[in-house]
Amino acid sequence: MAVGKEDVVEILKPRTDKRDYRRIVLHNSLEVLLISDPETDKCAASMEVGIGSFSDPEGLEGLAHFLEHMLFYASEKYPLEDSYSKYITEHGGSTNAFTSSEHTTYYFDVNADCFEEALDRFAQFFIKPLMSPDATMREIKAVDSENQKNLLSDAWRLNQLQKHLSAESHPYHKFSTGNWDTLEVKPKARGMDTRLELLKFYEENYSANLMHLVVYAKESLDKIQSLVETKFQEIRNIDRSYPCFPNHPCTSEHLRVLVKAVPIKQGHKLRIIWPITPGIRYHKEGPSKYLSHLIGHEGEGSIFYVLKTLGWATSLSAGESDWTYEFSFFKVVIDLTDAGHEHVEDIVALVFKYIHLLQESGPCKWIFDELSAICETVFHYQDKTPPINYVVNVASNMKLYPPQDWLIGSSLPSNFDPSIIQSVLSELTPNNVRIFWESTKFEGHTDKTEPWYGTAYSVEKITGSMIQQWIESAPDEHLHLPAPNVFIPTDLSLKNILEKANCPLLLRKSPYSRLWYKPDTMFSTPKAYVKIDFNCPYSGTSPEAAVLTNIFTRLLLDYLNEYAYYAEVAGLYYSISVTDNGFQVTVVGYNHKLRILVATVIEKISKFEVKPERFAVIKEMLTKDYQNFKFQQPYQQAMYYCSLILENQTWPWNDGLEVLPHLEADNLSKFVSLMLSRTFLECYIAGNIEPNEAESMIQHIEDVFFKGPQPISQALFPSQHLTNRIVKLEKGTSYFYPAEVLNPSDDNSALVHYIQVHQDEFMLNVTLQLFALIAKQPTFHQLRSVEQLGYITVLMQRNDSGIRGVQFIIQSTVKDPRQIDLRVVAFIKMLESKLYDMSTDEFQSNVNALIDMKLEKHKNLREESAFYWREISDGTLKFDRRACEVAALKQLSQKELIHFFDEYIKVGAPRKKALSVRVYGSLHSLEYNIDQSEPTKPNLVRIDDIFCFRRSRPLYGSFKGGFGQMKL
């Protein structure tokens, strides 16, 4: 039975939201939100269970997380292992889950016509899951592999250190991921059976009254309701009360401490943390939102502005985190420069000085009203997001807020209450603080080790009076509140654009630029998207040029920060990023004041000057980034080598690191004027913007760069239109590149097994995509679930400038990369029978799933723009790609798919071109030496020198013919 009429609650939704919502409660007390969206292509569901890692039994760390893994395997109704994931994947969907401290969230999406069966399979997790002894043992290995992946991650390490330095009696103190030791070795030693404990944990905790479900579908609310009632009413309700974890995890002994910790990566970070009253208790007053807006501000007069001016910090963020209803922390996190590392006492003092300023000036109504107005605009004009993200987000609000606020959560502060803001502000005191200071300079100067991740640290007590002394001797900088925000949009009207183009039009072209224009015909939002791509041949001529281009873009962002930060707060975002052949400027957000921001960015580029003191800071940051490359996950290193082998015009990271120390400010000054001296602008403007506005914007940019008595830039010569071309591998040949992991402390090895297939062509594209769809789930099932090679095991498509292929990516500690490679080859052999024996129905079902995926509409302007920009930047310009590929799919026969597999993918296929990048972790260094020196077999080529190899291979032609004669 649904709730009676008297319980009907109107759920507050954005003005622009056409979806229908309904709250129901089933007989078993499961609370559900139904969402009907007739326009959706994907349906989705999320179940949040009010039990998380805080409920792990003593001595079984990670049990809640392990259970989350296990529910995916099988159920009494669907006993075939991994059949849930298989069904979802084969019907165009995806699925995942995560465990938090007080809840565990499961979710999926799927093509709309398969939703009912997918939902039934999902519901069985919570009705009668099967947790076989065999699967249990294998999945402990997956949890252990997931933990292995995190062991050298600073984010995980520092998070656990903060937990470690809290009351042992509080569950916050625990280790929550789990590993082989906590889930197998120690329980066994105590005579415990982990599987029985798992079943007991499920039986005692998974109760319908602790669950919240969100279901997002195409049908009417009545239909969705009857679907939910039939599928979920069998979840048992044992009337379990929510577990309660009162008190704050940090007692007085854990406050007033300065913790020095040694990170893995180069750099220095400062975290200033206070326990506070959870903001969730005041979601309408938004005290934490108000304080994080001011303490985290980056405009003139802010803490960050002052620290940046002094050359002490490169980023600052502030806000509430790690919160529950019972406790919370307010954190200020600052990335320090080397100079900042020498002035930590001054930096802490400046933070307290600003807090003192806030206490003195008292909560300001105009600042609260401004923030409230921005939040309201953001809420009412929010972009549609993929249903899978939306359901997870809304499900997380259901336990915390009254039903009418489920879509709003804490996002709309509306009650200005100075006393509540003041009371939270009064908790940010020197007597209440925890300071975590990370730096590689502390290596060898610490005396303690955190047990789970092995982080070296030391603890010093500090007193309020010590901090008072720091405040008295800190530099006397002019800290003040922000100015009123001029970027807040007031005109949110929609333009009446007569041009109803369904794909981008070439609106304007000249020797200097091309402008592609796409009016908004889909989203009806007052937003626009502008991308200006500066194609500068001089930017990619050498490692020095590539590094200087990078410094140039970072300096631009640095100069614009205090001005453009206001725009960002008001929902107008920008980025300046390096590309293969230059750099690009992107601005996206409310169109009302967008042009002002674009003009300012363009002016900064045209009048670029190098400020030596900022150059030094950016150079230091970039040096650390290059040095930290070696701490990337091994699978990321393998993907990097794969790109380096395939992309003809790329420089290796170590060349950049080598040239950096010798670059000075005057090198950059000379370089920027040279770089900008020849350029071509590829422009894309879309959204709520009229064609004449778009044209005049580009005309203005052309005038700035190419006009006047001494123009900054000139048009490119036809010979200068550069493009990134891709190495063509040899048919019938397998290449491999062995490398050692760059961080000798990393035990993980990785493999990327790439199969290059063809250059962009509709029929081959869809055949390859269909193969990838059919093979994706079996890859995961066989190589991860059954063989347990590693937590990261994935098959995905690859597209390098229009050159298509597939790649297997696996990270492992249990086997070396060569062994994993052999397992991939064995798996491809197994796939043969799957493809040859596939029934006509199964083939057609996969084709239909892929067609549905291709017909999926873009959700928002950013998503649509990214799709069209890819066509422009690759030079393919196939704006009607989806329709053409759907037409090709409808023609594709099963015989053609098998022929494709036999020609390109199958072991020993005549046209197969394979490249294996093998990155050997420290556990497999012996195997690396063998792989590097062993004689190779026929048709197997070891790459010893990437650059010799690149020079020796032919290249695919580019889709980008010279300017004006774009080859399609």
XYZ file of C-alpha atoms in Angstrom, residues 8-399:
392
model
C 1.248 13.383 0.178
C 4.125 15.839 0.214
C 4.893 18.319 -2.509
C 8.550 17.826 -3.368
C 10.126 21.175 -4.193
C 11.757 21.134 -7.620
C 13.535 23.580 -9.962
C 11.328 25.887 -12.046
C 12.759 24.369 -15.234
C 12.237 20.731 -14.129
C 9.481 18.982 -16.119
C 9.837 15.654 -14.286
C 7.170 14.305 -11.896
C 7.997 13.106 -8.378
C 6.165 11.001 -5.794
C 7.094 9.679 -2.363
C 5.698 6.322 -1.293
C 6.298 3.977 1.645
C 5.876 0.242 1.073
C 4.300 -2.200 3.564
C 7.772 -3.176 4.713
C 8.582 0.500 5.586
C 10.885 0.984 2.574
C 10.739 4.685 1.702
C 10.835 5.361 -2.047
C 11.039 8.368 -4.345
C 9.611 7.778 -7.820
C 10.737 10.020 -10.680
C 8.934 10.009 -14.029
C 10.771 11.516 -17.006
C 9.067 10.719 -20.352
C 12.054 12.245 -22.197
C 14.709 9.987 -20.683
C 16.669 7.402 -22.710
C 18.185 5.730 -19.653
C 16.419 4.539 -16.520
C 18.209 4.285 -13.189
C 17.829 3.302 -9.551
C 19.787 3.808 -6.355
C 19.351 2.091 -3.014
C 20.954 3.611 0.035
C 21.204 1.261 3.017
C 21.663 3.003 6.379
C 24.567 0.790 7.420
C 28.208 1.525 6.662
C 31.731 0.876 7.834
C 31.068 2.377 11.298
C 29.069 -0.826 11.914
C 31.994 -3.177 11.118
C 32.320 -5.737 13.947
C 35.436 -5.485 16.115
C 38.352 -7.290 14.432
C 36.617 -7.523 11.033
C 37.663 -4.202 9.502
C 36.161 -3.765 6.046
C 33.247 -6.213 6.464
C 30.573 -3.677 5.350
C 32.668 -2.850 2.273
C 33.220 -6.550 1.576
C 29.464 -7.175 1.760
C 28.928 -4.385 -0.794
C 31.235 -6.333 -3.170
C 29.490 -9.643 -2.500
C 25.909 -8.573 -3.252
C 26.791 -8.166 -6.944
C 27.593 -11.858 -7.417
C 24.317 -13.755 -7.492
C 20.901 -14.264 -5.881
C 18.538 -17.215 -5.398
C 16.329 -15.975 -8.234
C 19.305 -15.280 -10.542
C 21.943 -17.784 -9.383
C 24.332 -17.422 -12.344
C 27.431 -15.616 -11.081
C 27.818 -11.999 -12.326
C 24.569 -12.300 -14.320
C 23.318 -8.969 -12.885
C 26.366 -7.069 -14.198
C 26.174 -8.995 -17.479
C 22.520 -8.056 -18.007
C 23.157 -4.376 -17.227
C 26.265 -4.126 -19.446
C 24.651 -5.919 -22.394
C 21.720 -3.507 -22.234
C 23.761 -0.347 -22.444
C 24.052 0.318 -18.725
C 26.545 0.538 -15.900
C 26.523 -0.395 -12.251
C 28.502 0.349 -9.102
C 28.371 0.795 -5.331
C 30.290 2.487 -2.525
C 30.525 2.171 1.247
C 30.574 5.252 3.490
C 30.791 5.505 7.252
C 27.038 5.316 7.912
C 25.571 4.054 4.651
C 26.196 1.842 1.628
C 24.879 2.904 -1.777
C 24.116 0.617 -4.736
C 23.081 1.958 -8.131
C 22.751 1.240 -11.857
C 21.414 2.615 -15.112
C 20.211 0.766 -18.220
C 18.486 1.390 -21.558
C 14.833 2.249 -20.925
C 13.264 -0.814 -22.570
C 15.161 -3.236 -20.286
C 14.496 -1.476 -17.012
C 11.941 -3.846 -15.525
C 14.155 -6.944 -15.558
C 17.205 -4.924 -14.463
C 15.228 -3.561 -11.497
C 14.114 -7.067 -10.558
C 17.700 -8.329 -10.592
C 18.755 -5.313 -8.497
C 15.965 -5.876 -5.936
C 17.178 -9.445 -5.340
C 20.382 -8.055 -3.723
C 18.200 -7.046 -0.803
C 15.832 -10.055 -0.832
C 17.849 -13.280 -1.196
C 21.479 -12.812 -2.211
C 23.731 -15.848 -2.648
C 27.185 -15.612 -1.163
C 28.879 -18.828 -2.168
C 32.015 -19.937 -0.278
C 34.039 -19.924 -3.509
C 32.974 -16.393 -4.488
C 33.597 -15.164 -0.941
C 37.226 -16.286 -1.021
C 37.812 -14.767 -4.478
C 36.219 -11.446 -3.581
C 38.375 -11.009 -0.449
C 41.240 -10.894 -2.980
C 39.438 -8.154 -4.937
C 39.013 -6.078 -1.758
C 42.693 -6.633 -0.985
C 43.652 -5.554 -4.530
C 41.494 -2.419 -4.150
C 43.375 -1.622 -0.930
C 46.761 -2.287 -2.614
C 45.852 0.347 -5.206
C 45.338 2.920 -2.411
C 48.428 2.206 -0.296
C 50.611 4.813 -2.007
C 47.880 7.436 -2.461
C 48.391 10.515 -0.287
C 44.647 11.212 -0.126
C 43.952 7.776 1.418
C 47.022 7.893 3.656
C 46.276 11.311 5.163
C 42.594 10.544 5.587
C 43.492 7.454 7.626
C 46.051 9.405 9.663
C 43.347 11.896 10.680
C 41.141 8.965 11.724
C 44.016 7.271 13.541
C 44.513 10.376 15.709
C 41.050 10.181 17.251
C 39.397 8.289 20.102
C 39.898 4.529 19.725
C 36.427 3.967 21.164
C 34.818 5.855 18.259
C 34.238 4.023 14.938
C 35.713 7.030 13.081
C 39.083 5.680 14.268
C 38.729 2.443 12.271
C 40.216 1.260 8.979
C 37.232 0.799 6.676
C 38.436 -0.664 3.348
C 39.501 -4.091 4.589
C 42.320 -6.271 3.243
C 43.489 -9.898 3.144
C 44.749 -9.590 6.708
C 41.539 -8.214 8.284
C 39.112 -10.380 6.289
C 41.013 -13.679 6.039
C 44.231 -14.102 8.058
C 43.222 -12.617 11.450
C 39.641 -13.956 11.561
C 40.970 -17.438 10.685
C 43.558 -17.214 13.463
C 40.713 -16.494 15.897
C 38.693 -19.437 14.594
C 36.168 -17.234 12.782
C 34.594 -17.994 9.411
C 34.444 -14.731 7.432
C 31.586 -15.972 5.259
C 29.429 -16.816 8.283
C 30.209 -13.394 9.754
C 29.245 -11.837 6.409
C 25.882 -13.642 6.365
C 25.268 -12.676 9.984
C 26.125 -9.016 9.268
C 23.671 -8.997 6.354
C 20.910 -10.705 8.371
C 21.289 -8.360 11.337
C 21.625 -5.080 9.464
C 20.002 -5.092 6.027
C 16.414 -4.205 6.921
C 13.869 -2.421 4.675
C 13.178 0.276 7.268
C 16.835 1.396 7.000
C 16.700 1.671 3.209
C 15.897 4.515 0.812
C 15.228 3.846 -2.846
C 15.096 6.238 -5.808
C 13.691 4.952 -9.107
C 13.977 7.056 -12.277
C 11.987 5.818 -15.282
C 10.185 6.777 -18.473
C 6.719 5.548 -17.458
C 4.014 7.369 -15.513
C 4.279 7.566 -11.723
C 1.438 5.039 -11.314
C 3.241 2.493 -13.494
C 6.565 2.995 -11.723
C 4.786 2.667 -8.382
C 3.219 -0.664 -9.243
C 6.605 -1.885 -10.580
C 8.353 -0.887 -7.332
C 5.642 -2.413 -5.143
C 5.912 -5.803 -6.868
C 9.729 -5.872 -6.978
C 10.676 -4.534 -3.542
C 7.910 -5.532 -1.112
C 9.667 -8.822 -0.307
C 12.650 -7.094 1.330
C 12.320 -8.086 4.950
C 11.842 -5.525 7.645
C 13.263 -6.505 11.030
C 12.576 -3.012 12.430
C 16.257 -2.486 13.025
C 16.896 0.943 14.488
C 19.562 3.122 12.910
C 22.916 2.524 14.593
C 23.868 5.570 16.629
C 27.417 6.852 17.125
C 27.169 9.736 19.565
C 30.000 12.019 20.711
C 32.755 13.599 18.720
C 35.644 11.317 17.696
C 38.171 13.952 18.780
C 38.468 14.412 22.530
C 40.645 17.069 24.175
C 43.811 14.952 23.753
C 43.310 15.031 19.953
C 42.958 18.819 19.808
C 45.648 21.519 19.940
C 48.029 19.246 18.048
C 50.462 19.900 15.237
C 50.963 16.709 13.226
C 53.888 16.537 10.809
C 53.498 13.819 8.178
C 55.593 12.559 5.267
C 53.611 12.282 1.995
C 54.554 10.158 -1.026
C 54.473 13.031 -3.518
C 56.740 16.080 -3.608
C 55.179 19.199 -2.090
C 53.858 20.716 1.115
C 50.266 20.841 2.330
C 48.690 22.380 5.398
C 45.324 21.268 6.799
C 43.818 23.347 9.590
C 40.890 21.434 11.096
C 38.270 22.162 13.764
C 35.522 19.882 15.106
C 32.225 21.793 14.683
C 28.479 21.387 15.152
C 27.256 19.590 12.002
C 25.825 22.029 9.446
C 23.188 19.430 8.516
C 21.313 20.484 11.653
C 20.911 23.968 10.144
C 20.473 23.283 6.445
C 18.211 26.317 5.887
C 20.572 28.691 7.714
C 23.697 27.319 5.974
C 26.339 28.471 8.498
C 29.109 26.293 6.976
C 28.194 27.420 3.451
C 28.453 31.081 4.540
C 31.804 30.537 6.284
C 33.363 28.429 3.529
C 32.297 31.100 0.982
C 34.306 33.715 2.910
C 37.246 31.705 4.283
C 37.687 29.948 0.922
C 37.262 33.135 -1.148
C 40.046 34.005 -3.613
C 39.234 37.632 -4.438
C 41.211 40.645 -3.231
C 41.478 40.852 0.571
C 40.941 37.116 1.067
C 43.308 34.763 2.918
C 44.305 33.126 -0.372
C 44.898 36.450 -2.133
C 47.276 37.529 0.651
C 49.107 34.162 0.762
C 49.428 34.160 -3.028
C 50.763 37.741 -3.058
C 53.374 36.728 -0.464
C 54.330 33.767 -2.681
C 53.399 31.257 0.023
C 50.440 29.291 -1.382
C 49.192 27.946 -4.701
C 45.673 26.876 -3.680
C 43.256 27.086 -0.759
C 39.921 25.416 -0.104
C 37.646 25.628 2.928
C 34.509 23.848 4.034
C 32.821 21.168 6.044
C 33.835 17.549 5.483
C 33.731 14.093 7.083
C 30.357 14.941 8.628
C 27.498 12.944 10.086
C 24.506 14.164 12.097
C 26.543 13.681 15.281
C 29.901 15.249 14.402
C 31.653 17.271 11.741
C 34.932 18.972 10.821
C 35.598 22.335 9.228
C 38.805 22.177 7.174
C 41.033 24.754 5.522
C 43.436 23.022 3.111
C 46.358 25.004 1.669
C 48.936 23.906 -0.906
C 52.195 25.590 0.055
C 55.175 26.740 -1.968
C 58.699 26.056 -0.684
C 58.666 29.608 0.754
C 55.250 28.955 2.341
C 56.655 25.836 4.010
C 59.132 28.142 5.838
C 56.256 30.392 7.044
C 53.679 27.947 8.376
C 53.268 29.786 11.689
C 52.540 33.026 9.786
C 50.046 31.217 7.540
C 48.156 29.701 10.497
C 48.176 33.176 12.080
C 46.708 34.801 8.935
C 43.888 32.237 8.885
C 43.060 33.067 12.527
C 43.330 36.803 11.793
C 40.701 36.432 9.061
C 38.444 34.415 11.396
C 38.874 37.222 13.935
C 37.869 39.740 11.240
C 34.682 37.703 10.605
C 33.921 37.657 14.329
C 34.472 41.424 14.601
C 32.379 42.358 11.556
C 29.620 39.875 12.475
C 27.541 37.942 9.912
C 26.670 40.302 7.005
C 23.160 40.156 5.623
C 24.165 41.413 2.161
C 26.764 38.625 1.810
C 24.239 35.994 2.919
C 21.595 37.408 0.538
C 24.052 37.413 -2.351
C 25.057 33.809 -1.627
C 21.403 32.833 -1.270
C 20.557 34.467 -4.640
C 23.416 32.633 -6.375
C 22.314 29.310 -4.851
C 18.741 29.931 -5.958
C 19.778 30.618 -9.570
C 21.998 27.522 -9.555
C 19.121 25.393 -8.237
C 16.446 26.656 -10.617
C 18.639 26.603 -13.732
C 20.626 23.460 -12.992
C 21.703 21.301 -15.922
C 20.106 17.932 -16.356
C 22.614 15.262 -15.344
C 22.725 11.546 -16.275
C 19.954 9.721 -14.329
C 22.530 7.437 -12.647
C 24.193 10.472 -11.004
C 20.859 12.058 -10.168
C 19.450 9.034 -8.309
C 22.616 8.594 -6.219
C 22.543 12.257 -5.264
C 18.861 12.297 -4.306
C 19.049 8.960 -2.425
C 21.809 10.419 -0.238
C 19.440 13.226 0.831
C 16.482 11.065 1.840
C 17.589 10.052 5.326
